[in-house]
C-alpha cells in the first residue's frame, strides 16, 4: 500500500512567491527613484554639461571666465511618490558661472557682485549675488556662482554677465549674517522703499555683544562716491520733515540703551526730484552709530536728483 505524501500547507508553498513580490513592490514604490542609469541609452540618456570659456570684459574688476550649462537633451526620467506634506520637484538648474575679482586699488576691499543669468534673447532669467571678502591690493580671487533653482517654465539659460558691483573697505564692510564684530554692534541697511519719488532706507543697529550699548540722537554719516571719495554739497538734515511730511512724524532724539540681543533703527529719507543742474548719485554711505564708533559702509545708492538734501531720522529702539 502506497504511503501518501505529507500534506504541505498552502501558506508554506506560497511564502517564497510572496517575499519576491514584496521586494519588487518595495523597489517600485521607492520615493525619488531614478530610472535612468549607467546602462541608459537613446534619447533619454543624460549628456554631460558643457563648459564654455567666456570673453567677458567684466565690470569694476569683476568678470565671468567660464559658463557651465546642462545638456539641452531630455533629462533622465524620475518617479516620485506624492504625499500630502510635500510636492516639491524643484532641482538645481546646473548652471554655474566661474568668475574672478581683481582689486586694482590700493586698499583691501570686500565686493558684493550681482550676476545675471540670461536666455538666448537677452532677457534676465535670474539674478544671484556673491560676496567676496578681503581682496588685497593687486590680488585676484576666483569663485563660482550657481543660478540655483529655476521654475519649470523658465527659458533656458545660455549666457551670463556681471550686472552690478559694489566694493567697500574690508574693515568697514557690514558683518556677515550671524557674525558679530569685535565691537559687539552690527550695522546694516535694508533694501529701501520708494513711492512717487520719495525714498526711504532703514538703518539697523544690533547689539550682538555681551554688554549694554547706548546711542543717542542721529547716526553720523559720510557720503561717498564710486571711488569712495567724499561727496560734497549735500545738506544732511536732522529728521525727515525737511524732505516730506508723508513719512510720518519724527520722534525727538533720546538716549536708547540696547541690551544684548536688542536692536535700534534709524532711517534715511530723500527725494529724487530733478530740476535744473546735475543730478547727484551717492552709492555709498559711511555710518557711525555714534561718535567714536567703528565706521560701517553701506550701499543704499542714494539718487538725490538735484535736491541737495538728505534727511536722517534718529535712533529708536526696535520692537522685538
PDB file of C-alpha atoms in Angstrom:
ATOM      1  CA  UNK A   1       0.000   0.000   0.000  1.00  0.00           C
ATOM      2  CA  UNK A   2       1.442   3.410  -1.128  1.00  0.00           C
ATOM      3  CA  UNK A   3       2.072   5.828   1.670  1.00  0.00           C
ATOM      4  CA  UNK A   4       0.508   9.235   0.804  1.00  0.00           C
ATOM      5  CA  UNK A   5       2.891  12.231   0.536  1.00  0.00           C
ATOM      6  CA  UNK A   6       2.761  14.532   3.538  1.00  0.00           C
ATOM      7  CA  UNK A   7       0.314  17.420   3.087  1.00  0.00           C
ATOM      8  CA  UNK A   8       2.068  20.883   2.875  1.00  0.00           C
ATOM      9  CA  UNK A   9       0.058  23.920   3.976  1.00  0.00           C
ATOM     10  CA  UNK A  10      -0.752  26.392   1.162  1.00  0.00           C
ATOM     11  CA  UNK A  11       0.992  29.207   3.055  1.00  0.00           C
ATOM     12  CA  UNK A  12       4.252  27.331   3.096  1.00  0.00           C
ATOM     13  CA  UNK A  13       4.099  26.769  -0.682  1.00  0.00           C
ATOM     14  CA  UNK A  14       3.394  30.484  -1.469  1.00  0.00           C
ATOM     15  CA  UNK A  15       5.806  32.138   1.009  1.00  0.00           C
ATOM     16  CA  UNK A  16       8.739  32.409  -1.431  1.00  0.00           C
ATOM     17  CA  UNK A  17       6.470  33.960  -4.069  1.00  0.00           C
ATOM     18  CA  UNK A  18       5.061  36.497  -1.591  1.00  0.00           C
ATOM     19  CA  UNK A  19       8.561  37.511  -0.491  1.00  0.00           C
ATOM     20  CA  UNK A  20       9.633  38.135  -4.086  1.00  0.00           C
ATOM     21  CA  UNK A  21       6.502  40.183  -4.812  1.00  0.00           C
ATOM     22  CA  UNK A  22       7.029  42.289  -1.682  1.00  0.00           C
ATOM     23  CA  UNK A  23      10.618  43.049  -2.635  1.00  0.00           C
ATOM     24  CA  UNK A  24       9.544  44.050  -6.137  1.00  0.00           C
ATOM     25  CA  UNK A  25       6.800  46.336  -4.785  1.00  0.00           C
ATOM     26  CA  UNK A  26       9.272  47.976  -2.415  1.00  0.00           C
ATOM     27  CA  UNK A  27      11.588  48.799  -5.293  1.00  0.00           C
ATOM     28  CA  UNK A  28       8.783  50.153  -7.479  1.00  0.00           C
ATOM     29  CA  UNK A  29       7.387  52.463  -4.803  1.00  0.00           C
ATOM     30  CA  UNK A  30      10.694  53.901  -3.605  1.00  0.00           C
ATOM     31  CA  UNK A  31      10.458  57.727  -3.462  1.00  0.00           C
ATOM     32  CA  UNK A  32      12.600  59.663  -5.921  1.00  0.00           C
ATOM     33  CA  UNK A  33      13.927  56.650  -7.739  1.00  0.00           C
ATOM     34  CA  UNK A  34      15.810  57.415 -10.952  1.00  0.00           C
ATOM     35  CA  UNK A  35      15.065  55.016 -13.774  1.00  0.00           C
ATOM     36  CA  UNK A  36      17.977  56.297 -15.890  1.00  0.00           C
ATOM     37  CA  UNK A  37      21.267  54.682 -15.001  1.00  0.00           C
ATOM     38  CA  UNK A  38      24.665  53.848 -16.384  1.00  0.00           C
ATOM     39  CA  UNK A  39      23.120  51.499 -18.926  1.00  0.00           C
ATOM     40  CA  UNK A  40      20.520  54.010 -20.145  1.00  0.00           C
ATOM     41  CA  UNK A  41      20.891  54.806 -23.843  1.00  0.00           C
ATOM     42  CA  UNK A  42      18.902  56.539 -26.532  1.00  0.00           C
ATOM     43  CA  UNK A  43      17.017  59.846 -26.406  1.00  0.00           C
ATOM     44  CA  UNK A  44      16.675  59.870 -22.608  1.00  0.00           C
ATOM     45  CA  UNK A  45      20.396  59.449 -21.923  1.00  0.00           C
ATOM     46  CA  UNK A  46      21.837  62.395 -19.975  1.00  0.00           C
ATOM     47  CA  UNK A  47      24.754  64.135 -21.645  1.00  0.00           C
ATOM     48  CA  UNK A  48      27.499  65.757 -19.569  1.00  0.00           C
ATOM     49  CA  UNK A  49      27.238  69.532 -19.031  1.00  0.00           C
ATOM     50  CA  UNK A  50      29.176  71.766 -21.388  1.00  0.00           C
ATOM     51  CA  UNK A  51      31.642  74.394 -20.170  1.00  0.00           C
ATOM     52  CA  UNK A  52      32.239  77.439 -22.355  1.00  0.00           C
ATOM     53  CA  UNK A  53      35.045  79.956 -21.966  1.00  0.00           C
ATOM     54  CA  UNK A  54      33.617  83.465 -21.737  1.00  0.00           C
ATOM     55  CA  UNK A  55      35.293  86.505 -23.280  1.00  0.00           C
ATOM     56  CA  UNK A  56      33.818  88.991 -20.825  1.00  0.00           C
ATOM     57  CA  UNK A  57      35.289  92.468 -20.303  1.00  0.00           C
ATOM     58  CA  UNK A  58      33.566  92.470 -16.938  1.00  0.00           C
ATOM     59  CA  UNK A  59      32.833  95.409 -14.691  1.00  0.00           C
ATOM     60  CA  UNK A  60      34.831  97.158 -11.967  1.00  0.00           C
ATOM     61  CA  UNK A  61      37.427  94.383 -11.817  1.00  0.00           C
ATOM     62  CA  UNK A  62      34.934  91.501 -11.876  1.00  0.00           C
ATOM     63  CA  UNK A  63      34.466  89.252 -14.904  1.00  0.00           C
ATOM     64  CA  UNK A  64      32.990  85.867 -15.759  1.00  0.00           C
ATOM     65  CA  UNK A  65      35.578  83.435 -17.120  1.00  0.00           C
ATOM     66  CA  UNK A  66      33.504  80.312 -17.822  1.00  0.00           C
ATOM     67  CA  UNK A  67      29.870  79.288 -18.001  1.00  0.00           C
ATOM     68  CA  UNK A  68      28.801  75.676 -17.452  1.00  0.00           C
ATOM     69  CA  UNK A  69      25.409  74.721 -18.886  1.00  0.00           C
ATOM     70  CA  UNK A  70      23.489  71.440 -18.578  1.00  0.00           C
ATOM     71  CA  UNK A  71      22.836  69.423 -21.714  1.00  0.00           C
ATOM     72  CA  UNK A  72      19.764  70.559 -23.684  1.00  0.00           C
ATOM     73  CA  UNK A  73      18.785  66.909 -24.201  1.00  0.00           C
ATOM     74  CA  UNK A  74      15.923  65.441 -22.143  1.00  0.00           C
ATOM     75  CA  UNK A  75      16.747  64.781 -18.522  1.00  0.00           C
ATOM     76  CA  UNK A  76      16.639  61.283 -17.034  1.00  0.00           C
ATOM     77  CA  UNK A  77      13.108  60.273 -16.074  1.00  0.00           C
ATOM     78  CA  UNK A  78      12.352  60.464 -12.371  1.00  0.00           C
ATOM     79  CA  UNK A  79       9.473  58.867 -10.492  1.00  0.00           C
ATOM     80  CA  UNK A  80       8.214  60.353  -7.255  1.00  0.00           C
ATOM     81  CA  UNK A  81       5.803  59.341  -4.563  1.00  0.00           C
ATOM     82  CA  UNK A  82       3.373  62.134  -3.740  1.00  0.00           C
ATOM     83  CA  UNK A  83       2.376  62.815  -0.157  1.00  0.00           C
ATOM     84  CA  UNK A  84       0.044  65.349   1.391  1.00  0.00           C
ATOM     85  CA  UNK A  85       3.003  67.022   3.096  1.00  0.00           C
ATOM     86  CA  UNK A  86       5.188  67.863   0.108  1.00  0.00           C
ATOM     87  CA  UNK A  87       5.148  68.230  -3.648  1.00  0.00           C
ATOM     88  CA  UNK A  88       8.443  69.983  -4.391  1.00  0.00           C
ATOM     89  CA  UNK A  89      10.057  68.806  -7.617  1.00  0.00           C
ATOM     90  CA  UNK A  90      12.407  71.793  -7.974  1.00  0.00           C
ATOM     91  CA  UNK A  91      16.047  70.907  -8.525  1.00  0.00           C
ATOM     92  CA  UNK A  92      19.189  72.916  -9.097  1.00  0.00           C
ATOM     93  CA  UNK A  93      19.391  74.125 -12.698  1.00  0.00           C
ATOM     94  CA  UNK A  94      23.004  73.009 -13.074  1.00  0.00           C
ATOM     95  CA  UNK A  95      24.027  76.412 -14.466  1.00  0.00           C
ATOM     96  CA  UNK A  96      27.340  77.566 -12.966  1.00  0.00           C
ATOM     97  CA  UNK A  97      29.444  80.670 -13.711  1.00  0.00           C
ATOM     98  CA  UNK A  98      33.133  80.873 -12.819  1.00  0.00           C
ATOM     99  CA  UNK A  99      34.328  84.396 -12.077  1.00  0.00           C
ATOM    100  CA  UNK A 100      37.354  86.301 -10.919  1.00  0.00           C
ATOM    101  CA  UNK A 101      37.683  89.505  -8.906  1.00  0.00           C
ATOM    102  CA  UNK A 102      40.792  91.666  -9.323  1.00  0.00           C
ATOM    103  CA  UNK A 103      41.444  94.505  -6.905  1.00  0.00           C
ATOM    104  CA  UNK A 104      43.159  97.272  -8.825  1.00  0.00           C
ATOM    105  CA  UNK A 105      43.020  99.667  -5.866  1.00  0.00           C
ATOM    106  CA  UNK A 106      45.373 100.393  -3.008  1.00  0.00           C
ATOM    107  CA  UNK A 107      43.390  99.008  -0.063  1.00  0.00           C
ATOM    108  CA  UNK A 108      41.849  95.666   0.832  1.00  0.00           C
ATOM    109  CA  UNK A 109      38.236  95.552  -0.348  1.00  0.00           C
ATOM    110  CA  UNK A 110      35.104  93.473   0.116  1.00  0.00           C
ATOM    111  CA  UNK A 111      32.990  93.083  -3.032  1.00  0.00           C
ATOM    112  CA  UNK A 112      29.283  92.456  -3.487  1.00  0.00           C
ATOM    113  CA  UNK A 113      28.565  91.302  -7.041  1.00  0.00           C
ATOM    114  CA  UNK A 114      25.205  90.793  -8.762  1.00  0.00           C
ATOM    115  CA  UNK A 115      25.354  88.265 -11.609  1.00  0.00           C
ATOM    116  CA  UNK A 116      22.520  87.969 -14.120  1.00  0.00           C
ATOM    117  CA  UNK A 117      21.817  84.720 -15.987  1.00  0.00           C
ATOM    118  CA  UNK A 118      20.115  85.299 -19.339  1.00  0.00           C
ATOM    119  CA  UNK A 119      18.238  83.444 -22.052  1.00  0.00           C
ATOM    120  CA  UNK A 120      19.113  83.472 -25.738  1.00  0.00           C
ATOM    121  CA  UNK A 121      17.081  86.640 -26.386  1.00  0.00           C
ATOM    122  CA  UNK A 122      18.989  88.554 -23.703  1.00  0.00           C
ATOM    123  CA  UNK A 123      16.184  88.512 -21.128  1.00  0.00           C
ATOM    124  CA  UNK A 124      17.108  88.000 -17.484  1.00  0.00           C
ATOM    125  CA  UNK A 125      16.148  84.576 -16.111  1.00  0.00           C
ATOM    126  CA  UNK A 126      17.522  85.032 -12.585  1.00  0.00           C
ATOM    127  CA  UNK A 127      19.993  87.161 -10.610  1.00  0.00           C
ATOM    128  CA  UNK A 128      22.366  85.916  -7.938  1.00  0.00           C
ATOM    129  CA  UNK A 129      24.581  87.878  -5.539  1.00  0.00           C
ATOM    130  CA  UNK A 130      28.022  86.826  -4.329  1.00  0.00           C
ATOM    131  CA  UNK A 131      30.087  88.471  -1.579  1.00  0.00           C
ATOM    132  CA  UNK A 132      33.855  88.264  -1.957  1.00  0.00           C
ATOM    133  CA  UNK A 133      35.667  89.396   1.164  1.00  0.00           C
ATOM    134  CA  UNK A 134      39.164  90.689   1.867  1.00  0.00           C
ATOM    135  CA  UNK A 135      40.616  91.024  -1.639  1.00  0.00           C
ATOM    136  CA  UNK A 136      44.035  92.626  -1.209  1.00  0.00           C
ATOM    137  CA  UNK A 137      45.515  95.301  -3.491  1.00  0.00           C
ATOM    138  CA  UNK A 138      46.662  93.786  -6.782  1.00  0.00           C
ATOM    139  CA  UNK A 139      45.215  90.387  -5.852  1.00  0.00           C
ATOM    140  CA  UNK A 140      42.809  88.216  -7.857  1.00  0.00           C
ATOM    141  CA  UNK A 141      40.260  85.949  -6.170  1.00  0.00           C
ATOM    142  CA  UNK A 142      38.322  83.305  -8.110  1.00  0.00           C
ATOM    143  CA  UNK A 143      34.975  81.747  -7.303  1.00  0.00           C
ATOM    144  CA  UNK A 144      31.782  80.247  -8.688  1.00  0.00           C
ATOM    145  CA  UNK A 145      28.138  81.255  -8.518  1.00  0.00           C
ATOM    146  CA  UNK A 146      25.176  78.995  -9.316  1.00  0.00           C
ATOM    147  CA  UNK A 147      21.963  80.072 -10.971  1.00  0.00           C
ATOM    148  CA  UNK A 148      20.170  77.812  -8.487  1.00  0.00           C
ATOM    149  CA  UNK A 149      16.618  76.558  -8.816  1.00  0.00           C
ATOM    150  CA  UNK A 150      14.543  77.810 -11.733  1.00  0.00           C
ATOM    151  CA  UNK A 151      10.798  77.465 -12.374  1.00  0.00           C
ATOM    152  CA  UNK A 152       9.882  74.633 -14.782  1.00  0.00           C
ATOM    153  CA  UNK A 153       8.651  77.163 -17.370  1.00  0.00           C
ATOM    154  CA  UNK A 154      11.791  79.333 -17.210  1.00  0.00           C
ATOM    155  CA  UNK A 155      13.625  79.776 -20.530  1.00  0.00           C
ATOM    156  CA  UNK A 156      16.935  78.013 -20.983  1.00  0.00           C
ATOM    157  CA  UNK A 157      19.939  79.972 -19.693  1.00  0.00           C
ATOM    158  CA  UNK A 158      22.563  80.463 -22.385  1.00  0.00           C
ATOM    159  CA  UNK A 159      24.761  83.271 -21.058  1.00  0.00           C
ATOM    160  CA  UNK A 160      25.612  85.396 -18.021  1.00  0.00           C
ATOM    161  CA  UNK A 161      27.163  88.743 -17.202  1.00  0.00           C
ATOM    162  CA  UNK A 162      28.204  90.948 -14.305  1.00  0.00           C
ATOM    163  CA  UNK A 163      25.280  93.267 -13.599  1.00  0.00           C
ATOM    164  CA  UNK A 164      26.406  95.322 -10.612  1.00  0.00           C
ATOM    165  CA  UNK A 165      29.497  95.648  -8.426  1.00  0.00           C
ATOM    166  CA  UNK A 166      29.847  97.419  -5.102  1.00  0.00           C
ATOM    167  CA  UNK A 167      33.061  97.428  -3.101  1.00  0.00           C
ATOM    168  CA  UNK A 168      33.874  98.822   0.323  1.00  0.00           C
ATOM    169  CA  UNK A 169      36.974  98.829   2.516  1.00  0.00           C
ATOM    170  CA  UNK A 170      37.178  95.374   4.077  1.00  0.00           C
ATOM    171  CA  UNK A 171      37.494  96.856   7.559  1.00  0.00           C
ATOM    172  CA  UNK A 172      34.192  98.743   7.038  1.00  0.00           C
ATOM    173  CA  UNK A 173      32.158  96.013   5.353  1.00  0.00           C
ATOM    174  CA  UNK A 174      28.898  95.013   7.087  1.00  0.00           C
ATOM    175  CA  UNK A 175      29.330  91.828   9.095  1.00  0.00           C
ATOM    176  CA  UNK A 176      28.352  88.510   7.581  1.00  0.00           C
ATOM    177  CA  UNK A 177      24.935  87.222   8.654  1.00  0.00           C
ATOM    178  CA  UNK A 178      25.227  85.519  12.017  1.00  0.00           C
ATOM    179  CA  UNK A 179      28.651  87.029  12.728  1.00  0.00           C
ATOM    180  CA  UNK A 180      29.343  89.632  15.429  1.00  0.00           C
ATOM    181  CA  UNK A 181      32.146  92.202  15.021  1.00  0.00           C
ATOM    182  CA  UNK A 182      34.661  92.721  17.801  1.00  0.00           C
ATOM    183  CA  UNK A 183      32.844  95.943  18.686  1.00  0.00           C
ATOM    184  CA  UNK A 184      29.751  93.929  19.657  1.00  0.00           C
ATOM    185  CA  UNK A 185      27.474  96.003  17.405  1.00  0.00           C
ATOM    186  CA  UNK A 186      26.333  95.257  13.876  1.00  0.00           C
ATOM    187  CA  UNK A 187      25.165  97.995  11.478  1.00  0.00           C
ATOM    188  CA  UNK A 188      23.250  97.240   8.262  1.00  0.00           C
ATOM    189  CA  UNK A 189      20.900  98.844   5.744  1.00  0.00           C
ATOM    190  CA  UNK A 190      17.743  97.395   4.210  1.00  0.00           C
ATOM    191  CA  UNK A 191      16.682  97.427   0.553  1.00  0.00           C
ATOM    192  CA  UNK A 192      14.638 100.579   0.999  1.00  0.00           C
ATOM    193  CA  UNK A 193      11.234 101.671  -0.242  1.00  0.00           C
ATOM    194  CA  UNK A 194      10.243 104.079  -2.998  1.00  0.00           C
ATOM    195  CA  UNK A 195       6.914 105.723  -3.786  1.00  0.00           C
ATOM    196  CA  UNK A 196       6.149 108.748  -6.009  1.00  0.00           C
ATOM    197  CA  UNK A 197       9.765 109.891  -5.970  1.00  0.00           C
ATOM    198  CA  UNK A 198      10.128 109.559  -2.187  1.00  0.00           C
ATOM    199  CA  UNK A 199      12.887 107.235  -0.993  1.00  0.00           C
ATOM    200  CA  UNK A 200      13.298 105.681   2.455  1.00  0.00           C
ATOM    201  CA  UNK A 201      16.133 103.360   3.534  1.00  0.00           C
ATOM    202  CA  UNK A 202      16.237 101.856   7.013  1.00  0.00           C
ATOM    203  CA  UNK A 203      19.395 101.551   9.103  1.00  0.00           C
ATOM    204  CA  UNK A 204      19.594  98.859  11.764  1.00  0.00           C
ATOM    205  CA  UNK A 205      21.858  98.615  14.798  1.00  0.00           C
ATOM    206  CA  UNK A 206      22.058  95.222  16.519  1.00  0.00           C
ATOM    207  CA  UNK A 207      23.728  94.681  19.867  1.00  0.00           C
ATOM    208  CA  UNK A 208      25.239  91.248  19.274  1.00  0.00           C
ATOM    209  CA  UNK A 209      27.719  91.614  22.115  1.00  0.00           C
ATOM    210  CA  UNK A 210      27.527  90.838  25.824  1.00  0.00           C
ATOM    211  CA  UNK A 211      27.214  94.359  27.271  1.00  0.00           C
ATOM    212  CA  UNK A 212      24.660  97.143  27.075  1.00  0.00           C
ATOM    213  CA  UNK A 213      25.207  99.677  24.308  1.00  0.00           C
ATOM    214  CA  UNK A 214      23.767 103.206  24.340  1.00  0.00           C
ATOM    215  CA  UNK A 215      23.218 105.570  21.415  1.00  0.00           C
ATOM    216  CA  UNK A 216      21.582 108.981  21.403  1.00  0.00           C
ATOM    217  CA  UNK A 217      20.427 111.145  18.555  1.00  0.00           C
ATOM    218  CA  UNK A 218      21.243 110.562  14.909  1.00  0.00           C
ATOM    219  CA  UNK A 219      23.651 108.194  13.182  1.00  0.00           C
ATOM    220  CA  UNK A 220      26.708 110.002  11.863  1.00  0.00           C
ATOM    221  CA  UNK A 221      27.013 109.862   8.078  1.00  0.00           C
ATOM    222  CA  UNK A 222      29.612 110.464   5.403  1.00  0.00           C
ATOM    223  CA  UNK A 223      28.517 110.320   1.757  1.00  0.00           C
ATOM    224  CA  UNK A 224      30.913 108.619  -0.687  1.00  0.00           C
ATOM    225  CA  UNK A 225      31.129 108.366  -4.477  1.00  0.00           C
ATOM    226  CA  UNK A 226      32.109 105.382  -6.657  1.00  0.00           C
ATOM    227  CA  UNK A 227      35.768 105.919  -5.782  1.00  0.00           C
ATOM    228  CA  UNK A 228      34.915 106.056  -2.067  1.00  0.00           C
ATOM    229  CA  UNK A 229      35.714 109.770  -2.044  1.00  0.00           C
ATOM    230  CA  UNK A 230      33.668 112.228  -0.016  1.00  0.00           C
ATOM    231  CA  UNK A 231      30.665 113.794  -1.788  1.00  0.00           C
ATOM    232  CA  UNK A 232      30.376 117.489  -1.014  1.00  0.00           C
ATOM    233  CA  UNK A 233      27.482 119.908  -1.358  1.00  0.00           C
ATOM    234  CA  UNK A 234      24.733 117.722   0.176  1.00  0.00           C
ATOM    235  CA  UNK A 235      22.927 119.054   3.248  1.00  0.00           C
ATOM    236  CA  UNK A 236      22.276 116.350   5.852  1.00  0.00           C
ATOM    237  CA  UNK A 237      19.177 117.279   7.840  1.00  0.00           C
ATOM    238  CA  UNK A 238      18.216 116.125  11.334  1.00  0.00           C
ATOM    239  CA  UNK A 239      14.849 114.448  10.808  1.00  0.00           C
ATOM    240  CA  UNK A 240      12.737 113.973   7.692  1.00  0.00           C
ATOM    241  CA  UNK A 241      10.288 116.897   7.870  1.00  0.00           C
ATOM    242  CA  UNK A 242      12.596 118.963   5.685  1.00  0.00           C
ATOM    243  CA  UNK A 243      12.087 116.321   2.979  1.00  0.00           C
ATOM    244  CA  UNK A 244       8.475 115.240   3.459  1.00  0.00           C
ATOM    245  CA  UNK A 245       5.653 115.005   5.961  1.00  0.00           C
ATOM    246  CA  UNK A 246       4.368 111.856   4.286  1.00  0.00           C
ATOM    247  CA  UNK A 247       6.813 109.510   6.014  1.00  0.00           C
ATOM    248  CA  UNK A 248       5.254 110.052   9.424  1.00  0.00           C
ATOM    249  CA  UNK A 249       6.289 112.324  12.290  1.00  0.00           C
ATOM    250  CA  UNK A 250       9.844 112.478  13.560  1.00  0.00           C
ATOM    251  CA  UNK A 251      10.321 111.498  17.180  1.00  0.00           C
ATOM    252  CA  UNK A 252      12.644 113.593  19.291  1.00  0.00           C
ATOM    253  CA  UNK A 253      16.083 112.050  19.748  1.00  0.00           C
ATOM    254  CA  UNK A 254      16.656 110.493  23.154  1.00  0.00           C
ATOM    255  CA  UNK A 255      19.070 108.007  24.716  1.00  0.00           C
ATOM    256  CA  UNK A 256      18.481 104.421  23.616  1.00  0.00           C
ATOM    257  CA  UNK A 257      20.123 101.650  25.632  1.00  0.00           C
ATOM    258  CA  UNK A 258      20.299  98.271  23.959  1.00  0.00           C
ATOM    259  CA  UNK A 259      20.794  95.138  25.987  1.00  0.00           C
ATOM    260  CA  UNK A 260      22.444  92.100  24.376  1.00  0.00           C
ATOM    261  CA  UNK A 261      20.183  90.876  21.580  1.00  0.00           C
ATOM    262  CA  UNK A 262      18.281  94.178  21.260  1.00  0.00           C
ATOM    263  CA  UNK A 263      18.201  96.463  18.206  1.00  0.00           C
ATOM    264  CA  UNK A 264      17.595 100.054  17.170  1.00  0.00           C
ATOM    265  CA  UNK A 265      16.537 101.552  13.848  1.00  0.00           C
ATOM    266  CA  UNK A 266      17.049 104.864  12.080  1.00  0.00           C
ATOM    267  CA  UNK A 267      16.266 105.996   8.561  1.00  0.00           C
ATOM    268  CA  UNK A 268      17.454 107.908   5.504  1.00  0.00           C
ATOM    269  CA  UNK A 269      14.805 109.906   3.633  1.00  0.00           C
ATOM    270  CA  UNK A 270      15.191 111.772   0.349  1.00  0.00           C
ATOM    271  CA  UNK A 271      13.566 112.675  -2.949  1.00  0.00           C
ATOM    272  CA  UNK A 272      14.979 112.056  -6.403  1.00  0.00           C
ATOM    273  CA  UNK A 273      13.495 115.242  -7.879  1.00  0.00           C
ATOM    274  CA  UNK A 274      15.489 116.615 -10.796  1.00  0.00           C
ATOM    275  CA  UNK A 275      15.117 120.220 -11.958  1.00  0.00           C
ATOM    276  CA  UNK A 276      17.973 122.420 -13.120  1.00  0.00           C
ATOM    277  CA  UNK A 277      21.519 121.322 -12.503  1.00  0.00           C
ATOM    278  CA  UNK A 278      23.330 117.988 -12.432  1.00  0.00           C
ATOM    279  CA  UNK A 279      21.726 115.057 -10.574  1.00  0.00           C
ATOM    280  CA  UNK A 280      23.766 113.655  -7.709  1.00  0.00           C
ATOM    281  CA  UNK A 281      24.044 109.917  -7.055  1.00  0.00           C
ATOM    282  CA  UNK A 282      25.661 108.643  -3.863  1.00  0.00           C
ATOM    283  CA  UNK A 283      26.311 104.888  -3.994  1.00  0.00           C
ATOM    284  CA  UNK A 284      27.932 104.577  -0.561  1.00  0.00           C
ATOM    285  CA  UNK A 285      27.239 105.917   2.925  1.00  0.00           C
ATOM    286  CA  UNK A 286      29.698 105.516   5.769  1.00  0.00           C
ATOM    287  CA  UNK A 287      27.745 105.124   9.023  1.00  0.00           C
ATOM    288  CA  UNK A 288      28.885 105.509  12.635  1.00  0.00           C
ATOM    289  CA  UNK A 289      26.354 104.561  15.279  1.00  0.00           C
ATOM    290  CA  UNK A 290      27.703 107.396  17.413  1.00  0.00           C
ATOM    291  CA  UNK A 291      30.861 109.445  17.822  1.00  0.00           C
ATOM    292  CA  UNK A 292      33.857 107.168  18.285  1.00  0.00           C
ATOM    293  CA  UNK A 293      32.105 104.062  16.929  1.00  0.00           C
ATOM    294  CA  UNK A 294      33.713 101.979  14.192  1.00  0.00           C
ATOM    295  CA  UNK A 295      32.549 103.032  10.712  1.00  0.00           C
ATOM    296  CA  UNK A 296      30.463 100.704   8.542  1.00  0.00           C
ATOM    297  CA  UNK A 297      29.975 101.463   4.843  1.00  0.00           C
ATOM    298  CA  UNK A 298      26.600 100.511   3.369  1.00  0.00           C
ATOM    299  CA  UNK A 299      25.346 100.801  -0.207  1.00  0.00           C
ATOM    300  CA  UNK A 300      21.890 102.442  -0.308  1.00  0.00           C
ATOM    301  CA  UNK A 301      22.520 104.070  -3.739  1.00  0.00           C
ATOM    302  CA  UNK A 302      21.066 107.499  -2.973  1.00  0.00           C
ATOM    303  CA  UNK A 303      19.666 109.038  -6.156  1.00  0.00           C
ATOM    304  CA  UNK A 304      19.330 112.547  -4.746  1.00  0.00           C
ATOM    305  CA  UNK A 305      18.447 114.221  -8.041  1.00  0.00           C
ATOM    306  CA  UNK A 306      19.140 117.941  -7.778  1.00  0.00           C
ATOM    307  CA  UNK A 307      17.561 118.341  -4.323  1.00  0.00           C
ATOM    308  CA  UNK A 308      20.886 118.571  -2.455  1.00  0.00           C
ATOM    309  CA  UNK A 309      19.259 117.218   0.734  1.00  0.00           C
ATOM    310  CA  UNK A 310      19.180 114.035   2.778  1.00  0.00           C
ATOM    311  CA  UNK A 311      17.060 113.607   5.914  1.00  0.00           C
ATOM    312  CA  UNK A 312      18.162 111.364   8.781  1.00  0.00           C
ATOM    313  CA  UNK A 313      15.815 110.004  11.429  1.00  0.00           C
ATOM    314  CA  UNK A 314      17.104 109.375  14.977  1.00  0.00           C
ATOM    315  CA  UNK A 315      17.812 106.020  16.549  1.00  0.00           C
ATOM    316  CA  UNK A 316      14.791 104.350  18.139  1.00  0.00           C
ATOM    317  CA  UNK A 317      14.576 101.012  19.924  1.00  0.00           C
ATOM    318  CA  UNK A 318      13.149  98.354  17.629  1.00  0.00           C
ATOM    319  CA  UNK A 319      10.227  96.274  18.750  1.00  0.00           C
ATOM    320  CA  UNK A 320      11.148  92.666  19.422  1.00  0.00           C
TER     321      UNK A 320
END
